[in-house]
Coordinates of C-alpha atoms in Angstrom, one line a residue:
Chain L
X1 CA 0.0 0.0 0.0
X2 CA 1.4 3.3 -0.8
X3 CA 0.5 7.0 0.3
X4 CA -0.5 9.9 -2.2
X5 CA 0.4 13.3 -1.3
X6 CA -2.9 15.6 -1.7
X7 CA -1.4 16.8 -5.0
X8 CA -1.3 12.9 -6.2
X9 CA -5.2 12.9 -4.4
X10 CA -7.0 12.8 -8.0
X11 CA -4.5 10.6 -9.7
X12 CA -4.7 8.4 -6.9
X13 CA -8.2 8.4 -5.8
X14 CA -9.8 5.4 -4.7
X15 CA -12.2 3.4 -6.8
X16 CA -14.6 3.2 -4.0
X17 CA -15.5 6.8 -3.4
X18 CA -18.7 9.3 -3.4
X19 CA -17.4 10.6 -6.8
X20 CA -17.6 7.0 -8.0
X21 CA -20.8 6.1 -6.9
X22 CA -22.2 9.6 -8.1
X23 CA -20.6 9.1 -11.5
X24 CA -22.1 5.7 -11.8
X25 CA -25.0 6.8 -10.1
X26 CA -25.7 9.3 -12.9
X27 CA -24.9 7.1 -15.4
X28 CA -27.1 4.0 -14.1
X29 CA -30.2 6.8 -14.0
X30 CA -29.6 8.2 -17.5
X31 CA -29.7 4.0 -18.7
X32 CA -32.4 3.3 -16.7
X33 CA -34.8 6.1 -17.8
X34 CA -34.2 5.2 -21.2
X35 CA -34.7 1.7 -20.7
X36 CA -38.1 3.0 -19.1
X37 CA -38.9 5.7 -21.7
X38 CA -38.4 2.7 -24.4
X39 CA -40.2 0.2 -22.8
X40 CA -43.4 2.3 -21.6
X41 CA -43.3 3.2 -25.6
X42 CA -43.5 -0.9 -26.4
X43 CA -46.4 -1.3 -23.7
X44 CA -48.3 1.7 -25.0
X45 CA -48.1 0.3 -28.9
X46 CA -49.1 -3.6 -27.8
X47 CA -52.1 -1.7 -25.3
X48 CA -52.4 1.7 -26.4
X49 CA -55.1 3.5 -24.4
X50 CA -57.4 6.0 -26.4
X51 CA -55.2 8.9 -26.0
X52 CA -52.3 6.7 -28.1
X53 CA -51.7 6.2 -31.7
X54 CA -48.7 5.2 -32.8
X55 CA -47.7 6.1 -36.0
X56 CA -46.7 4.1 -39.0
X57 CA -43.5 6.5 -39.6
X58 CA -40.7 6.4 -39.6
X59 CA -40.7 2.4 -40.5
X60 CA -37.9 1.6 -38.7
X61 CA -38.5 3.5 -35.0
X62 CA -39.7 0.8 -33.1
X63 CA -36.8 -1.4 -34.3
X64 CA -34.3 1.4 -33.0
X65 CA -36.7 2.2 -29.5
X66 CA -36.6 -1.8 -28.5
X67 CA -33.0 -2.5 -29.9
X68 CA -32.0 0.9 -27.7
X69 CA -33.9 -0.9 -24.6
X70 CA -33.1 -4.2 -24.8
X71 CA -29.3 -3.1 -25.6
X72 CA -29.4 -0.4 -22.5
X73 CA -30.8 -2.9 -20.3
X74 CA -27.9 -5.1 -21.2
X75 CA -25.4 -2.8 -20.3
X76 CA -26.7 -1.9 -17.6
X77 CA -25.5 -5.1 -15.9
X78 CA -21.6 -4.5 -15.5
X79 CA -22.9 -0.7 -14.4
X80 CA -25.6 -1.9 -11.6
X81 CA -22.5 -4.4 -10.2
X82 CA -19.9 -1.7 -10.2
X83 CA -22.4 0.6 -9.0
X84 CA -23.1 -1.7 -6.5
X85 CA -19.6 -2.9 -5.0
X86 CA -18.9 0.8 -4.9
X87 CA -21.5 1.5 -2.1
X88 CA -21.3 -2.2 -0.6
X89 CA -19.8 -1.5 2.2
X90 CA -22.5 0.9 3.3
X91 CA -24.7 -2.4 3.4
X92 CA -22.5 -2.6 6.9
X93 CA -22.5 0.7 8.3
X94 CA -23.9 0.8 12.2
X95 CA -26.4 2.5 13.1
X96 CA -28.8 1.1 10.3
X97 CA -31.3 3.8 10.4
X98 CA -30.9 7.1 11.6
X99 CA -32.7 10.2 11.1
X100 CA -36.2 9.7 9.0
X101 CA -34.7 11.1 6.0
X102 CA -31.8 8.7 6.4
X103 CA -34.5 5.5 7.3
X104 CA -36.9 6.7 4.5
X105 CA -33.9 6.6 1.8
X106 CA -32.5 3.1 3.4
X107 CA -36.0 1.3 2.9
X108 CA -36.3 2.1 -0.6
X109 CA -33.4 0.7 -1.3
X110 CA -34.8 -2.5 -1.3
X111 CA -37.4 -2.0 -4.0
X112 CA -34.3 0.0 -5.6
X113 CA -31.9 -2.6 -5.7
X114 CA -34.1 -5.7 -5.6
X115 CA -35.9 -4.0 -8.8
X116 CA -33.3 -3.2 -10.5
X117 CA -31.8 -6.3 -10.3
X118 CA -35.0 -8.2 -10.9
X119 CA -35.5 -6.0 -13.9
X120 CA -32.1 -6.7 -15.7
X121 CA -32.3 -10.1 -14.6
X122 CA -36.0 -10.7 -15.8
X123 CA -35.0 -8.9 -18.9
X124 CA -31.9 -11.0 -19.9
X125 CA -33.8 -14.4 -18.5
X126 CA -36.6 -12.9 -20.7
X127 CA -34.8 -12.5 -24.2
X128 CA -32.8 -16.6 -23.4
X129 CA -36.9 -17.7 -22.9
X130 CA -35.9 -18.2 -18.9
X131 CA -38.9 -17.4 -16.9
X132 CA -38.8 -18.7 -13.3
X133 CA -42.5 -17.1 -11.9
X134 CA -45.8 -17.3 -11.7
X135 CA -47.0 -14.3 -13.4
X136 CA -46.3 -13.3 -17.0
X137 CA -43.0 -11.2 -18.1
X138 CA -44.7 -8.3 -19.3
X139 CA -46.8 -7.9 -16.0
X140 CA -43.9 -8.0 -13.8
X141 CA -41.5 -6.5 -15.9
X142 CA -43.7 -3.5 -16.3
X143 CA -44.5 -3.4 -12.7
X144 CA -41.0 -3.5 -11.3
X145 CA -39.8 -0.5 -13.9
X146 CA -42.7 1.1 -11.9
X147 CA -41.6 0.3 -8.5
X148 CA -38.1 0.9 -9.3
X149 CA -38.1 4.3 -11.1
X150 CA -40.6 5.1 -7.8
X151 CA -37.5 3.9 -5.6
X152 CA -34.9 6.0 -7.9
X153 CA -36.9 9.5 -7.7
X154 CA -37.0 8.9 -3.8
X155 CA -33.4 7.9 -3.6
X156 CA -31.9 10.7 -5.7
X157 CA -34.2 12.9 -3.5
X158 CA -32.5 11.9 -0.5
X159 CA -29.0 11.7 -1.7
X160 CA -28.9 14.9 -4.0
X161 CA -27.6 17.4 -1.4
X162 CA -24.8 14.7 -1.4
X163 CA -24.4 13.5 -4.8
X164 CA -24.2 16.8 -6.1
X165 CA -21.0 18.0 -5.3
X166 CA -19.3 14.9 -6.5
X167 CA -21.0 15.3 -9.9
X168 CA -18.8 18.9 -10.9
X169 CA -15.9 18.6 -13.2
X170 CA -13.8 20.0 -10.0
X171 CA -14.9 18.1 -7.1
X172 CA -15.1 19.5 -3.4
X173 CA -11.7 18.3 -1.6
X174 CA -13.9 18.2 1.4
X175 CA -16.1 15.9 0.0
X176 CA -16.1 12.1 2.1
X177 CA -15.1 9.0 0.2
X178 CA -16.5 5.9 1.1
X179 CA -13.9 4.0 3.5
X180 CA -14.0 0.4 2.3
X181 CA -14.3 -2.1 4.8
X182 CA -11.3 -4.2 3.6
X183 CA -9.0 -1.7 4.7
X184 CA -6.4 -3.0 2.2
X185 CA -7.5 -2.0 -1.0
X186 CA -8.4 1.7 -0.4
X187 CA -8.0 3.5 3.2
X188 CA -9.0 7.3 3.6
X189 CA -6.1 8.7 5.5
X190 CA -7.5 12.2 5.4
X191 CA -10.9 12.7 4.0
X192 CA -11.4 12.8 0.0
X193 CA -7.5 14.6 0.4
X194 CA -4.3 11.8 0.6
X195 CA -5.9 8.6 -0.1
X196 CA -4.0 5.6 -0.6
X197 CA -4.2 2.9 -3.3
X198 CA -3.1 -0.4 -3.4
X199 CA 0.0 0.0 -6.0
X200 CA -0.7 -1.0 -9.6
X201 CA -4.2 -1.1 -9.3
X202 CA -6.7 0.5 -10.5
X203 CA -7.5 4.1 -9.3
X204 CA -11.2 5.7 -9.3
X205 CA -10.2 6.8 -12.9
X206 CA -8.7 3.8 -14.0
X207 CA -11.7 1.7 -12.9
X208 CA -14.2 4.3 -14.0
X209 CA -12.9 3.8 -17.2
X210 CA -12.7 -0.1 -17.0
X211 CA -17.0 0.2 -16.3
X212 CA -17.6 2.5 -19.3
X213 CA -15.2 -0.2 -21.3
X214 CA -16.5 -3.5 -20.1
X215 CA -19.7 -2.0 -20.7
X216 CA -19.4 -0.9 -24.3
X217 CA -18.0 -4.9 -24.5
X218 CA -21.2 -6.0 -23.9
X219 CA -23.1 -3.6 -25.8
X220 CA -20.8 -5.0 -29.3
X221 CA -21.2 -7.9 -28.5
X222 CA -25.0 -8.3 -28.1
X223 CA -25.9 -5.1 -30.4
X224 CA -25.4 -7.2 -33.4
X225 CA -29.1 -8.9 -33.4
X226 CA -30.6 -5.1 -33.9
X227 CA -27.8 -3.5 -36.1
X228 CA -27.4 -5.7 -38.5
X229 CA -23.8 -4.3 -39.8
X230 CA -22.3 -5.8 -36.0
X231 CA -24.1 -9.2 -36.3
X232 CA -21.2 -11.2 -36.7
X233 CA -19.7 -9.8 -33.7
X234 CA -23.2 -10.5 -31.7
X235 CA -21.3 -14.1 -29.6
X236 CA -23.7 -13.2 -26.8
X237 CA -27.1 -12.8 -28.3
X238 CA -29.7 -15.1 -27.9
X239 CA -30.7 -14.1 -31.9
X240 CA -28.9 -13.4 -35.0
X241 CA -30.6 -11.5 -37.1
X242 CA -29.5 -14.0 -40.2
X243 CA -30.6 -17.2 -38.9
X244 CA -33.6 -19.2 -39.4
X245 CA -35.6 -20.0 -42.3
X246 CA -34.9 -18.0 -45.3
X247 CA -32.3 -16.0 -43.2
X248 CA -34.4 -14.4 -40.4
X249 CA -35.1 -15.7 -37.0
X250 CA -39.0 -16.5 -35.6
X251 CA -40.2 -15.9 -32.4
X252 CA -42.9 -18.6 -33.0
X253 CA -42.6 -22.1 -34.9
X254 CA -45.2 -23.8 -37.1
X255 CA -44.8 -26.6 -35.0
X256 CA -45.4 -25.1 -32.0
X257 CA -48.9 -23.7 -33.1
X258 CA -50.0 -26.8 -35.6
X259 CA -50.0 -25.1 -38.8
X260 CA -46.7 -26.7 -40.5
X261 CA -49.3 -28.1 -42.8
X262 CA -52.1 -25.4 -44.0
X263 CA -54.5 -26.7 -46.6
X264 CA -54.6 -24.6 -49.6
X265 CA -57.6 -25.3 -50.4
X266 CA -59.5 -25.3 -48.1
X267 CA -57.9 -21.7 -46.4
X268 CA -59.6 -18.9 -47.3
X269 CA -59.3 -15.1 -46.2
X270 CA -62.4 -13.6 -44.8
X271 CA -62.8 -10.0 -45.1
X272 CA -66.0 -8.3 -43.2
X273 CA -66.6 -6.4 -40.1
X274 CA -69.1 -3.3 -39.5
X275 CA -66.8 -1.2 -42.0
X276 CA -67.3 -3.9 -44.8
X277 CA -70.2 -3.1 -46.9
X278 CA -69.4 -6.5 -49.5
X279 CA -67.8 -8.9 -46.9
X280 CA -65.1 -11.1 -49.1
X281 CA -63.8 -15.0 -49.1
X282 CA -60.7 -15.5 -50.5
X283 CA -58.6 -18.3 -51.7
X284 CA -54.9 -18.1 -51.9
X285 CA -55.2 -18.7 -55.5
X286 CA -57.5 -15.4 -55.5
X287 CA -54.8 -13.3 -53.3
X288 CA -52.3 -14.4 -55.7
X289 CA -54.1 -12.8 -58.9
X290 CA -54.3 -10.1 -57.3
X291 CA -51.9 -6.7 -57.2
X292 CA -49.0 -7.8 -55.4
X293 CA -46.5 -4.8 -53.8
X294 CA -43.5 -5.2 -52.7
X295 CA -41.8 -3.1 -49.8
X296 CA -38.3 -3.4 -47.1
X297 CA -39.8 -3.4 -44.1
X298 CA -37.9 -4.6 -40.8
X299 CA -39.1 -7.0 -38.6
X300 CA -38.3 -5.9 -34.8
X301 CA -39.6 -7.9 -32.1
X302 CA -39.8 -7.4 -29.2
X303 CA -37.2 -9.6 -27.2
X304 CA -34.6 -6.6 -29.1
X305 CA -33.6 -9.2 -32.4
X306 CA -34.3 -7.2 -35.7
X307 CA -34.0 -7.6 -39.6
X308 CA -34.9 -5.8 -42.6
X309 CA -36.6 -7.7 -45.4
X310 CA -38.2 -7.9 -48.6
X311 CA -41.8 -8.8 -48.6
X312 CA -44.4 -8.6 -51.3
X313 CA -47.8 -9.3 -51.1
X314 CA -51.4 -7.5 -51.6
X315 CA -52.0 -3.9 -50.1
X316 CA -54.4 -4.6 -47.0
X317 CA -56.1 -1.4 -48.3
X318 CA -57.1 -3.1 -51.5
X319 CA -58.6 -5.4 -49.5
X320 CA -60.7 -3.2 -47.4
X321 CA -61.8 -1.8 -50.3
X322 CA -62.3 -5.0 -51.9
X323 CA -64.8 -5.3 -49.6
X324 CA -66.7 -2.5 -49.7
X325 CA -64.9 -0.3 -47.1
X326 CA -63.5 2.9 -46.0
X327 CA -59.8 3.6 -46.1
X328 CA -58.3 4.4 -42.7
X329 CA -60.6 2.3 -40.6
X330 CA -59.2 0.5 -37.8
X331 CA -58.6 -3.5 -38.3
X332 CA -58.3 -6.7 -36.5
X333 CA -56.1 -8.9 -38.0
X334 CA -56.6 -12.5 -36.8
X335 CA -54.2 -15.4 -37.0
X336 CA -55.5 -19.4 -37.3
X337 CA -53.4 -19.9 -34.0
X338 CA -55.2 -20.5 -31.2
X339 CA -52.7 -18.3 -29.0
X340 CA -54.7 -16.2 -26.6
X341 CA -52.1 -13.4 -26.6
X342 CA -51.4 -14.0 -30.6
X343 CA -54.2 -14.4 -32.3
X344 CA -55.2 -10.9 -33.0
X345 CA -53.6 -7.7 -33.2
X346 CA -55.1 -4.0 -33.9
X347 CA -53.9 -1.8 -36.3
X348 CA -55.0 1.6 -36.1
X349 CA -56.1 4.0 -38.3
X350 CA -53.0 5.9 -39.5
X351 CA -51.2 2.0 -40.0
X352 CA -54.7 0.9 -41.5
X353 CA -54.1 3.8 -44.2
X354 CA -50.1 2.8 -44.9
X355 CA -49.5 2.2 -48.9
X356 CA -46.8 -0.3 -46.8
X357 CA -49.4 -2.6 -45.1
X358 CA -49.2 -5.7 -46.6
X359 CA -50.9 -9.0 -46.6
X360 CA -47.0 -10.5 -47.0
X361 CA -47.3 -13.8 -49.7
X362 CA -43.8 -13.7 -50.2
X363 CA -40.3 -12.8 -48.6
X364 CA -36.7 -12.6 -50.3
X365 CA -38.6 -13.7 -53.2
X366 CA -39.9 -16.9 -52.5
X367 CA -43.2 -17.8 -50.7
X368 CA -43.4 -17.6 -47.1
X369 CA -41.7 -20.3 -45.3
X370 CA -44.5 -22.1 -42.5
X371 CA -42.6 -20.8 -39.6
X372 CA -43.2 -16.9 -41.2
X373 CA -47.1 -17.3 -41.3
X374 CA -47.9 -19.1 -44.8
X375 CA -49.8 -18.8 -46.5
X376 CA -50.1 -15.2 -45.5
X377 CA -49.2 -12.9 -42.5
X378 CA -49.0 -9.0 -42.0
X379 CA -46.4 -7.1 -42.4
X380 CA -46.8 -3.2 -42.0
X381 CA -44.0 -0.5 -41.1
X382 CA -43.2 0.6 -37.5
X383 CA -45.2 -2.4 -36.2
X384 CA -43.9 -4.2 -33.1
X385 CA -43.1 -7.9 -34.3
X386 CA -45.6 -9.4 -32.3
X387 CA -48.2 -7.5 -34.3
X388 CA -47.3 -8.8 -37.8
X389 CA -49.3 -11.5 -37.2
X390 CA -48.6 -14.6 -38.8
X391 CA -51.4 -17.6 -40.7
X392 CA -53.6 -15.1 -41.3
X393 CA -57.1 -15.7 -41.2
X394 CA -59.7 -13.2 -41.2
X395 CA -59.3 -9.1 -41.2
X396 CA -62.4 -6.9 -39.6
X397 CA -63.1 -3.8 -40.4
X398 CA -64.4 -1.4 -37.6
Chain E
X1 CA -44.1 2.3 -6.6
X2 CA -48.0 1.6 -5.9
X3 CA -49.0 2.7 -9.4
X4 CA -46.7 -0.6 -10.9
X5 CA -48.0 -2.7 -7.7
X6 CA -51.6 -1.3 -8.8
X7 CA -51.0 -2.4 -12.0
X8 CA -49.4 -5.3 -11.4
X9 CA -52.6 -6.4 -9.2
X10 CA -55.1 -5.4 -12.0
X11 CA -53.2 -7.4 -14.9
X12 CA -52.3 -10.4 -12.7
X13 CA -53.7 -11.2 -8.9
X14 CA -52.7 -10.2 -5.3
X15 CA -51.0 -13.6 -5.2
X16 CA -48.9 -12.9 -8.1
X17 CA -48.2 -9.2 -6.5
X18 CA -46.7 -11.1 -3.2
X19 CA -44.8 -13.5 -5.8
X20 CA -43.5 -10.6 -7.8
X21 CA -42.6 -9.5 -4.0
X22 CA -40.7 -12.3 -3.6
X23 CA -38.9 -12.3 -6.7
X24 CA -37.5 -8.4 -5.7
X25 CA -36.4 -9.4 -2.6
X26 CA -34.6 -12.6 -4.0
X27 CA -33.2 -10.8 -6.5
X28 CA -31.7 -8.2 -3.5
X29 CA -30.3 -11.0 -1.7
X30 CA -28.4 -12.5 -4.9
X31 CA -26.8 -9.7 -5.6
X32 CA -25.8 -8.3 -1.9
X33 CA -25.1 -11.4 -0.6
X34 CA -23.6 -13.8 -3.6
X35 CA -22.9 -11.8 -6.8
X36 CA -20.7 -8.6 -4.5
X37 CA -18.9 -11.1 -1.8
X38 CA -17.3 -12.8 -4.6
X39 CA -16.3 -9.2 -6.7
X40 CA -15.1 -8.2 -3.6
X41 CA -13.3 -11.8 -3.1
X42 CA -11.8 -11.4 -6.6
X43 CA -10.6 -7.5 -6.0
X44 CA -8.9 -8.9 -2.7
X45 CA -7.0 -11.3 -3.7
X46 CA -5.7 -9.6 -7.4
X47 CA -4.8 -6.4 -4.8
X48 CA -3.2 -8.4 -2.3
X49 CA -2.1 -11.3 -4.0
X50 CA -1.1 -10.2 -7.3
X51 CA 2.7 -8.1 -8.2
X52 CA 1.7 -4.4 -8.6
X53 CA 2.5 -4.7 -12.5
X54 CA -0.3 -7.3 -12.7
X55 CA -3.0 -5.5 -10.6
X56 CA -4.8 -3.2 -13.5
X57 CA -4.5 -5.9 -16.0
X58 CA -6.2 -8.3 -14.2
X59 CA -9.0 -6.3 -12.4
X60 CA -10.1 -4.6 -15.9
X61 CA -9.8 -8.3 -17.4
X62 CA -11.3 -9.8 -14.8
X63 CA -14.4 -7.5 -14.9
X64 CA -14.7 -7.6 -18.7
X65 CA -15.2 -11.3 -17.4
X66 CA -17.6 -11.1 -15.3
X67 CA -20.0 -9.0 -17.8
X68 CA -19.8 -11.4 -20.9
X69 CA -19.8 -14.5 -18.5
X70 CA -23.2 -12.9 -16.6
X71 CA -24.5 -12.0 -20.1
X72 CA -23.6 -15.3 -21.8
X73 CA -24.3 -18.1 -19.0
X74 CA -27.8 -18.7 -19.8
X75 CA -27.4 -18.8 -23.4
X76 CA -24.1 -20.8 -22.8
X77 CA -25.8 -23.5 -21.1
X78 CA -28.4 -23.7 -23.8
X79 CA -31.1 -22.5 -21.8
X80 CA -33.7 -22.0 -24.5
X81 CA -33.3 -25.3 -26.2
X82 CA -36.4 -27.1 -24.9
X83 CA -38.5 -24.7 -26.5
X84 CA -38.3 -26.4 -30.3
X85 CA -37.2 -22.9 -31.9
X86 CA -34.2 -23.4 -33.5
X87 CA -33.2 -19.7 -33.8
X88 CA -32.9 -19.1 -30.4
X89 CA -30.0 -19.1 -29.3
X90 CA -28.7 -20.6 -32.6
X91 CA -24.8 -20.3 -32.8
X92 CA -22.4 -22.7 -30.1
X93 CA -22.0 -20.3 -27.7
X94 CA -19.0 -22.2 -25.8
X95 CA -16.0 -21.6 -28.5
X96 CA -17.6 -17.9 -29.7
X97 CA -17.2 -16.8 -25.1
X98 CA -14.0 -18.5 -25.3
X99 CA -12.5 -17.1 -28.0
X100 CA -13.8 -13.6 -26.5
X101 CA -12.5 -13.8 -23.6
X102 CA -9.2 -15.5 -24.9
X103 CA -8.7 -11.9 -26.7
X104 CA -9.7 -10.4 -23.3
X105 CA -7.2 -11.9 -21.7
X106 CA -4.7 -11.7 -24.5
X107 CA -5.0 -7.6 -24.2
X108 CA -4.7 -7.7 -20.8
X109 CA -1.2 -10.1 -20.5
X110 CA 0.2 -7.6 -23.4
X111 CA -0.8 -4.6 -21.3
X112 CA 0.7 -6.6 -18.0
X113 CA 3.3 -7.5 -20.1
X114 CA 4.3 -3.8 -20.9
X115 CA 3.7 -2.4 -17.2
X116 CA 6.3 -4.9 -16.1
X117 CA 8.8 -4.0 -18.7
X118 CA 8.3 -0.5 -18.5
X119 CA 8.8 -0.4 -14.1
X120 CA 11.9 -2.2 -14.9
X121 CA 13.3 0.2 -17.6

């Protein structure tokens, strides 16, 4: 262990200090209100209440909004840990509680640590199909973001007076560190002046900088299955965006639904609904003679995985007014699955309008693999992917 | 906080809400009381155990680690491949983690490597 004179005090500045934790304090609360911003966005689309309409442009926002959560969250995980080991040794400090202020900010810790963790931990378990509960991911995930952004405004309430001296470009001198009860590693020796380091390892700027690093590691090294230029480098995501049938991953099998085998002829497309003045039948022979239109769209689901394809089919519009309706009415598109959750999906009346939403035949050219909804499936811009609904069956016009 | 748990209780039931309880507490004691005590194990030992030219390299390599191995395990031990859908988790994670952290490490013995030379010249 060796001893910094105060003019050494930055240089040698201990890992484990208020300037640390406020650093990665700041940092952990810019991620996680992005990560709640994101996915509030995603729960509004898949529910949206009256006041919501989410619009069909740009075609490619919801693909960057759940890549950006699903990435953030990810990262997120070396920054909660360090975060965490930087403060740990408060977890000892006697007395537990003092003053009320100091009691109110130590019980929300629990619903602030424990849902964090929970939340990056549900989310990663969520995305490598790992869900150890009773309830469904969405529900709990949505709740603890919730709880823990609750838990955050009350804890930077509580700490700000303290946090915000340590978050200046010129820190107070006077400011505490955190003594670390090792003793070894770090000891205060006279408070946030002369600090002493354990020699050759990492400083507060050093290790800082080995967060914001081992971080960005994770970030190239899942971002690949939403930025498709990066894929190759994507060794820990649960998806690449260029595998599965004809190049692109599914979220649901064939199999696992029934329909690896869909009779032809006997599958017809129902068009009706209040808004459909000549409800149709058709057969997949009659969709094909009819005007196909082709159109890149991505496909961006919600578990963060995203690709861009080609897809060609007939204009959902043309079918509406096929069938004797109104452009620009809402629909429900509903799949042959028997999925509760799956089945259907809304698409509102700016989407419903879209020269973009397509009744998909057809991808890269060739006709739709089983596993991506043949004989037909929706495919519309700026649609979560768990609204291009796939084996469609029927499409009702409000 | 009691708008998620009010939420929570209207999508799901109260049960769920004292499961979803449980599940935040769990996930509290994990990482206070298993996930920290070994960081803190590993950052002892590399400060006390380790020669001072070795210390940075290891702690940043060492925490570079961690992350990919916390970020790979589950789909390292195949954890989605009951579910019948080939593209999940489609590549062989194993030599893709190793060869990742063999360049981690790599960095990291080049960086020790100069440190060492370097307090010597």
């Amino acid at each position: 262990v060796t001893t910094a004179s105060p003019v050494d005090a930055e240089v040698l500045a201990p890992p484990r200090s208020e300037r640390s934790a406020a650093l990665l304090g700041l940092a952990l609360g810019v991620a996680f209100l992005v990560c709640f911003v994101t996915g509030i966005v995603s729960h509004l689309i898949q529910d949206p209440p009256s006041w919501f309409t989410w619009p069909p442009r740009p075609a490619g926002l919801y693909r960057v909004t759940q890549g950006v959560h699903v990435t953030t969250g990810l990262v997120c995980i070396p920054l909660l840990v360090a975060k965490l080991w930087v403060v740990h040794p408060k977890l000892f400090e006697r007395p537990t509680v003092r003053p009320l202020a100091h009691a109110v900010e130590r019980v929300a810790l629990l619903p602030l640590v424990g849902g964090a963790t929970f939340l990056l931990l549900s989310g990663l378990g969520n995305v490598n199909i790992v869900r150890p509960y009773p309830f469904g991911f969405r529900d709990g995930h949505l709740a603890a973001a919730w709880i823990t952004m609750g838990a955050l405004v009350v804890h930077v309430a509580a700490k700000w007076a303290q946090t915000r001296p340590h978050l200046t470009l010129h820190p107070d001198p006077d400011a505490q560190d955190v003594p670390d009860v090792q003793g070894a590693l770090v000891e205060v020796v006279e408070a946030g002046a002369a600090v002493a380091v354990a020699e050759g390892a990492l400083d507060r700027r050093g290790f800082l900088a080995a967060v914001a690093g081992t971080s960005g590691l994770v970030a190239l090294l899942t971002v690949g299955q939403a930025f498709e230029p990066l894929r190759s480098l994507a060794v820990l995501a649960p998806r690449r965006p260029d595998i599965g049938p004809q190049g692109f991953p599914v979220n649901r099998t064939a199999a696992s639904v029934g329909l690896t085998q869909v009779d032809l002829v006997a599958y017809r497309l129902v068009v009706d609904g209040p808004g459909a003045a000549t409800p149709l039948q058709l057969t997949y022979d009659d969709l094909r003679a009819m005007d196909q239109h082709e159109a890149e769209l991505p496909i961006a689901c919600v578990e963060g995985w995203s690709t861009s394809q080609r897809w060609r089919g007939v204009r959902v519009r043309d079918l509406v007014a096929a069938a004797g309706g109104e452009g620009g009415r809402p629909l429900t598109v509903i799949s042959m699955q028997d999925s509760e959750r799956l089945k259907t999906s809304e698409v509102n009346e700016a989407q419903a309008d879209d020269p973009e939403l397509l009744l998909a035949l057809e991808v890269g050219g060739e006709v739709l693999h089983a596993d991506h909804g043949f004989p037909a499936r929706l495919i519309g811009p700026n649609r979560p992917g768990v609204q291009q609904t796939k084996w469609v069956a029927r499409i009702e016009v409000a | 906080m009691a708008w998620g748990a009010w939420l929570f209780v209207e999508a799901t039931s109260p049960g769920d809400l004292l499961a979803l309880g449980v599940a935040v507490v769990v996930s509290d004691l994990l990482v206070d009381w298993l996930v920290l005590p070994v960081v803190v194990l590993a950052g002892w030992l590399v400060s006390r155990h380790l020669p001072p030219w070795l210390r940075a390299p290891a702690q940043v390599a060492l925490m570079a680690t961690g992350a990919v191995l916390l970020v790979g395990w589950l789909p390292l031990r195949g954890s989605a491949r009951s579910v019948g859908n080939p593209t999940v988790q489609p590549v062989d994670y194993g030599p893709a983690i190793a060869v990742t952290l063999a360049v981690v490490w790599s960095v990291a013995g080049v960086w020790a490597a100069w440190r060492r030379w370097s307090s010597r010249a």
